mmCIF file of C-alpha atoms and ligand atoms in Angstrom:
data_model
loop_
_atom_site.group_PDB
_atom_site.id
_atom_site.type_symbol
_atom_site.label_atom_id
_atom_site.label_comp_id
_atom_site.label_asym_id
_atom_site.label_seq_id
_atom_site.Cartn_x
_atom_site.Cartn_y
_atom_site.Cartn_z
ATOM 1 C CA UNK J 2 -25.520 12.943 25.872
ATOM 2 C CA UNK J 3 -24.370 10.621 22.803
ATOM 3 C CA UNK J 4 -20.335 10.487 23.041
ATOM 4 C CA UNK J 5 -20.008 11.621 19.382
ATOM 5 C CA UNK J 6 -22.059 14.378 19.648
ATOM 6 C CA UNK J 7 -20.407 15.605 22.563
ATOM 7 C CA UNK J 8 -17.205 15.524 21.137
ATOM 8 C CA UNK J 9 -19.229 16.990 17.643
ATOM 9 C CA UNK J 10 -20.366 20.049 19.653
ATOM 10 C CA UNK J 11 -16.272 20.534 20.998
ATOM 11 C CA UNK J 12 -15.085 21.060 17.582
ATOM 12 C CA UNK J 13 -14.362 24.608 16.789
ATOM 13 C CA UNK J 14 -15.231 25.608 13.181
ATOM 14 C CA UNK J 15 -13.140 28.414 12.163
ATOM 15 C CA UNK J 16 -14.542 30.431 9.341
ATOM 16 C CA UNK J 17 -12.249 32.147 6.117
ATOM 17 C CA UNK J 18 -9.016 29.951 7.263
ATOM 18 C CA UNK J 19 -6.575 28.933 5.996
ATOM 19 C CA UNK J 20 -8.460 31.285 3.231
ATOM 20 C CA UNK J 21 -11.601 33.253 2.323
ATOM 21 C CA UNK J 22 -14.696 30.233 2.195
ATOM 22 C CA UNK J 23 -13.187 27.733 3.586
ATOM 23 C CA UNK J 24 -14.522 26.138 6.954
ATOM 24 C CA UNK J 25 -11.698 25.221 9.255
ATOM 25 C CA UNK J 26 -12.808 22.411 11.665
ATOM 26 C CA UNK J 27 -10.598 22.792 14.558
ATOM 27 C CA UNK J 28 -9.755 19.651 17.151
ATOM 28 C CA UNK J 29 -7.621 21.649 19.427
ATOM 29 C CA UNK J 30 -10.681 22.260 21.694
ATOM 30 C CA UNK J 31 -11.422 18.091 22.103
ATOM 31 C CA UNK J 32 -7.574 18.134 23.341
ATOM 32 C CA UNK J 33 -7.996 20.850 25.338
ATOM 33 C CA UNK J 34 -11.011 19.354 26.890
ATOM 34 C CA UNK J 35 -9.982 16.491 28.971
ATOM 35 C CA UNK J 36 -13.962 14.930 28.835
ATOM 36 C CA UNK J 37 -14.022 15.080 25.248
ATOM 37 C CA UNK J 38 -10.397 14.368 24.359
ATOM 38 C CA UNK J 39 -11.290 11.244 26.836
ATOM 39 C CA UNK J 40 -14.942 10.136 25.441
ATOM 40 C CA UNK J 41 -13.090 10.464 22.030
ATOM 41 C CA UNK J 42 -10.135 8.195 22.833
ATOM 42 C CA UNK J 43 -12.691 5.770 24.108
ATOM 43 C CA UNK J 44 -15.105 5.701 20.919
ATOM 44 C CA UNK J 45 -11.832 4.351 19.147
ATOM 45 C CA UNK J 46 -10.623 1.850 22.062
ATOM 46 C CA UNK J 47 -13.980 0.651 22.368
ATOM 47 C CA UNK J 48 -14.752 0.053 17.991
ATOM 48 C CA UNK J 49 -11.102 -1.121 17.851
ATOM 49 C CA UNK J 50 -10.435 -3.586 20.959
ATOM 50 C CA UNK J 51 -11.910 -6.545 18.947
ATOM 51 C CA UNK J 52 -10.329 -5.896 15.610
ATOM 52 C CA UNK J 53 -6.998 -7.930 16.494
ATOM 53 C CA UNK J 54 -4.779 -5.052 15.181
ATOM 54 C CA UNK J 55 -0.992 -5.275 15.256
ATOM 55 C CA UNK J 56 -0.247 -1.949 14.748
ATOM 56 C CA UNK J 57 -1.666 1.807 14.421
ATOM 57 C CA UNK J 58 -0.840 4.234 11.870
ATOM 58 C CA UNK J 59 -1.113 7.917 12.387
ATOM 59 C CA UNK J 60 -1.239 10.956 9.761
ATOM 60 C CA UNK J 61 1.177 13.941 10.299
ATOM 61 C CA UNK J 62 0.374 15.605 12.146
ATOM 62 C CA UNK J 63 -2.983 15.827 14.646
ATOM 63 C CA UNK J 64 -3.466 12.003 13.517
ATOM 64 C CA UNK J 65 -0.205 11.351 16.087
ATOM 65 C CA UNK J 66 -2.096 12.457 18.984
ATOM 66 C CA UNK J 67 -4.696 10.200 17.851
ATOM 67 C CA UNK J 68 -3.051 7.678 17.184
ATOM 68 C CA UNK J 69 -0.239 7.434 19.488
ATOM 69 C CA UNK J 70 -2.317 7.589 22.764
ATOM 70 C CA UNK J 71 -5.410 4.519 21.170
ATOM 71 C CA UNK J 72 -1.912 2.887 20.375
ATOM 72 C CA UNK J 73 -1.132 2.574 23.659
ATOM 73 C CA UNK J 74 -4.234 2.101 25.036
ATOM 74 C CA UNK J 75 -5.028 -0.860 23.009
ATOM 75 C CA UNK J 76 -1.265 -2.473 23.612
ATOM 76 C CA UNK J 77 -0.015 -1.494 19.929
ATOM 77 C CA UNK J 78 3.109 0.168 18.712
ATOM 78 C CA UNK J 79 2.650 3.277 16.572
ATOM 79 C CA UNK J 80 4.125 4.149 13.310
ATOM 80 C CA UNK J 81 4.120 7.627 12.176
ATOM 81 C CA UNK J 82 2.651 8.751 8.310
ATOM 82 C CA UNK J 83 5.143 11.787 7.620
ATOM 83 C CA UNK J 84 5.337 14.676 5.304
ATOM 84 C CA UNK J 85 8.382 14.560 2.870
ATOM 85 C CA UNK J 86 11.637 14.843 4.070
ATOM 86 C CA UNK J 87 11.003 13.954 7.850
ATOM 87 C CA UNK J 88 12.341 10.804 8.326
ATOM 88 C CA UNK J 89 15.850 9.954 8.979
ATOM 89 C CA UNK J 90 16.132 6.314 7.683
ATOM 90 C CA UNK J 91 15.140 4.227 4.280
ATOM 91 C CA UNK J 92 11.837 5.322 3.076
ATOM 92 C CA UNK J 93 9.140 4.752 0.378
ATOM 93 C CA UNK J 94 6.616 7.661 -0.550
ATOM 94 C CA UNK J 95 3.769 8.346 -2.133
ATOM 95 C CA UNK J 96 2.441 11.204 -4.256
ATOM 96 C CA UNK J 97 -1.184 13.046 -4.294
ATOM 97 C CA UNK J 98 -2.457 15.696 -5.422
ATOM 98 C CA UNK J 99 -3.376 18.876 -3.899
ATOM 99 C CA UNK J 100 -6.086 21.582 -4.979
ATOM 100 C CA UNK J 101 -2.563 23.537 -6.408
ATOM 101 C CA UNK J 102 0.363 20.974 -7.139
ATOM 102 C CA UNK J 103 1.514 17.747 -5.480
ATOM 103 C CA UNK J 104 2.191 16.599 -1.843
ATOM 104 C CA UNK J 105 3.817 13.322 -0.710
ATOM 105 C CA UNK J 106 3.612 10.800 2.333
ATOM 106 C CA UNK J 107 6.505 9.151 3.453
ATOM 107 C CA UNK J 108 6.950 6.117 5.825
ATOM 108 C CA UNK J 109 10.263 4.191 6.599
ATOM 109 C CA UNK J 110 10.508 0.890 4.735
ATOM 110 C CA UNK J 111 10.626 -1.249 7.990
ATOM 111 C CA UNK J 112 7.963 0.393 10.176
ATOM 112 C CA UNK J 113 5.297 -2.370 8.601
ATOM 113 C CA UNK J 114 5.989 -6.111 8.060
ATOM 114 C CA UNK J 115 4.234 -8.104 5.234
ATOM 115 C CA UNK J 116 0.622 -9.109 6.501
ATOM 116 C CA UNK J 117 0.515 -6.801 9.596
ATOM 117 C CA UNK J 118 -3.269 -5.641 10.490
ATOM 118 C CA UNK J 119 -3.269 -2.004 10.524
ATOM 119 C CA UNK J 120 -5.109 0.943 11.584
ATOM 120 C CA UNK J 121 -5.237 4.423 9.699
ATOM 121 C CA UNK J 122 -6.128 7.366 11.840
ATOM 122 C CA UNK J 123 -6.092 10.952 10.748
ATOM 123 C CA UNK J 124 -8.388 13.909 12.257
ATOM 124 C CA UNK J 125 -10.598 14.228 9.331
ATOM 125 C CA UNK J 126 -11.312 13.726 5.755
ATOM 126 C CA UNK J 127 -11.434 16.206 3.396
ATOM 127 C CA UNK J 128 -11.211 15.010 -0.383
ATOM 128 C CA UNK J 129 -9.445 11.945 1.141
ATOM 129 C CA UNK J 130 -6.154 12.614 -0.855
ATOM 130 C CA UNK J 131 -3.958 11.900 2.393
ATOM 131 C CA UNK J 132 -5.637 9.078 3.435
ATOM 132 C CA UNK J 133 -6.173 7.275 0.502
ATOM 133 C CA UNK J 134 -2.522 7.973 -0.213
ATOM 134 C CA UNK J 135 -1.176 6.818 3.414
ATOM 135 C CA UNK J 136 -3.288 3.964 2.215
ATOM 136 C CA UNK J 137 -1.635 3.143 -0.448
ATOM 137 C CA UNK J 138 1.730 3.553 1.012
ATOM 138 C CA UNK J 139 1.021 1.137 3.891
ATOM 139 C CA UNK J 140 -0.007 -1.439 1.054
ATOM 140 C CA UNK J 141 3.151 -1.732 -0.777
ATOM 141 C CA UNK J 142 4.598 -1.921 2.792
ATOM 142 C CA UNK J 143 2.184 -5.320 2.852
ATOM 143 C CA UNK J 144 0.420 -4.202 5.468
ATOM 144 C CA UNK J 145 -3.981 -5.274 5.256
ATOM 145 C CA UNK J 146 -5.307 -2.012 6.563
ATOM 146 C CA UNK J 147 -8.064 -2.667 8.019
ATOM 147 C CA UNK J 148 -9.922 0.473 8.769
ATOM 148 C CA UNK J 149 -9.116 4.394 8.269
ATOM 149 C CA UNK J 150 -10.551 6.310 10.910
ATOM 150 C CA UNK J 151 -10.610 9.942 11.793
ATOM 151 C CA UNK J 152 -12.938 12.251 13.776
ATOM 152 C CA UNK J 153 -14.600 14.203 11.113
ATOM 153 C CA UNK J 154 -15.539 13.445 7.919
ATOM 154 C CA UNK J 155 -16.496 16.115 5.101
ATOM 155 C CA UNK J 156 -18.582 14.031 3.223
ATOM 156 C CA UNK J 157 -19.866 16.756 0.754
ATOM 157 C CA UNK J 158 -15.989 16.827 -0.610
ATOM 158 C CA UNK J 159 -16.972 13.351 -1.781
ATOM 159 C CA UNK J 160 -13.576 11.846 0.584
ATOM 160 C CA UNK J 161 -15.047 9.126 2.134
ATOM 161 C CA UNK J 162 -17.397 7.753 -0.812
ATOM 162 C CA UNK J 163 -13.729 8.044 -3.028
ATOM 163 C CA UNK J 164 -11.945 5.826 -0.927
ATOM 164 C CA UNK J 165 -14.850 3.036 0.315
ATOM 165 C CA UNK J 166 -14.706 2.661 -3.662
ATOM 166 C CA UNK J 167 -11.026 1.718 -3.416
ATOM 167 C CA UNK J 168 -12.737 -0.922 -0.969
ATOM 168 C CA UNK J 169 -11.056 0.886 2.053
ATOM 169 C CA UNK J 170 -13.521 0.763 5.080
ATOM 170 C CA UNK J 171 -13.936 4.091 7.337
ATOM 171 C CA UNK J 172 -15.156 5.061 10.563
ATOM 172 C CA UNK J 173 -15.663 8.258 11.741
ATOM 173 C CA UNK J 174 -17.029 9.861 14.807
ATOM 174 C CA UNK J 175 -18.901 12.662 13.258
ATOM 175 C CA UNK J 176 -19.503 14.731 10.017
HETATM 176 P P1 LIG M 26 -7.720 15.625 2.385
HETATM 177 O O1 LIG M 26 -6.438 15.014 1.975
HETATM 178 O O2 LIG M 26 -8.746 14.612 2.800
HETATM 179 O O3 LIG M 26 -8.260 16.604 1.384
HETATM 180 O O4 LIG M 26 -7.429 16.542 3.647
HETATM 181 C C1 LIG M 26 -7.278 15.963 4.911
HETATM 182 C C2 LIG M 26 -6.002 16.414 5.543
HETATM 183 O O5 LIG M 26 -5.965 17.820 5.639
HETATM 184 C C3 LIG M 26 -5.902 15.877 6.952
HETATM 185 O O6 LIG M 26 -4.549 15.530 7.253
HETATM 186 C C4 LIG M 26 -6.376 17.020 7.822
HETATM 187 O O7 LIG M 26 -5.637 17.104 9.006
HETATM 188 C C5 LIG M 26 -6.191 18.263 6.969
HETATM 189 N N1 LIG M 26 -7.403 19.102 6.949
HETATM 190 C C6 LIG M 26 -8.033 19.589 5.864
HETATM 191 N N2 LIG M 26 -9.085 20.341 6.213
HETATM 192 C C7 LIG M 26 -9.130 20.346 7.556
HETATM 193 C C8 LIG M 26 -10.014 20.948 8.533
HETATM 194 O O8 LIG M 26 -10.991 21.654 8.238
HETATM 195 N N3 LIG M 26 -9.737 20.683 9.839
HETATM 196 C C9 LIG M 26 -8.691 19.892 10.216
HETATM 197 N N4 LIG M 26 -8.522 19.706 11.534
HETATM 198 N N5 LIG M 26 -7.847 19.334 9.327
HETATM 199 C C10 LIG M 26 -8.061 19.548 8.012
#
């Protein structure tokens, strides 16, 4: 069986949550499962081993697991994308907007240096708001980011096409 669609067919959608028509795509399962939580990982190490990246960026909060363990797998250090008010030292955030009202991403000043290659992982893409913003943020940090991947993409919310038109390239495992 193709690796994506084994880890495709892990994913537990969860209907009417976190409200009535929406569609929740739940990882917890591909964690749980140590096959697909592996064959997942690997997808990742295996696109990303030739990329020459210096560093990994992950998305509060599943894109930590991501990102931390293909961090260390491919020799990197990991830097975490927080939610407001998280972080203890300097920081510089960015705003987006949610379906109701604003959210921000936060990172501290120092976690990227000018020029840095980076990679952006989250679990999935919804209208891209987080990404595109963590994007953003990791920018004025200097940092080229090179790639944003997640799991799942959501194309029908129109995410991914939003941010390939900011010139951001994606990868994701399944939609
Ligand atoms: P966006 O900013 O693209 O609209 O939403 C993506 C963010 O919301 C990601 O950080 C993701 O973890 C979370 N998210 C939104 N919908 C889902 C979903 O159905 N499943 C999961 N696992 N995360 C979601």
């Amino acid at each position: 069986i193709d690796p994506a669609v084994y880890v495709r067919n892990t994913i537990r959608s969860v209907p009417d949550w976190p409200k009535p028509g929406v569609t929740f795509r739940d990882i917890t399962p591909v964690l749980q499962d140590p096959r697909s939580f592996r064959v997942l990982i690997d997808l990742f190490v295996y696109r990303y081993m030739r990329h020459r990246l210096d560093l990994v960026a992950g998305v509060d909060a599943r894109g930590f697991i991501l990102g931390s363990v293909l961090a260390y797998e491919l020799n990197l250090g990991f830097v975490p994308v927080r939610k407001k008010g998280k972080l203890p030292f300097r920081t510089v955030a960015e705003e987006y907007s949610l379906e109701y009202g604003n959210a921000s991403v936060e990172m501290h000043t120092d976690s990227v240096r000018p020029g840095q290659r980076v990679l952006l992982i989250d679990d999935l893409i919804a209208t891209g708001g987080t990404m595109l913003a963590a994007s953003k943020l990791l920018q004025r940090l200097g940092a080229n980011v090179i790639e944003a991947a997640a799991i799942i993409d959501l194309p029908y919310l129109g995410g991914s096409a939003a941010m390939k038109e900011t010139g951001l390239d994606i990868y994701t495992v399944c939609s």
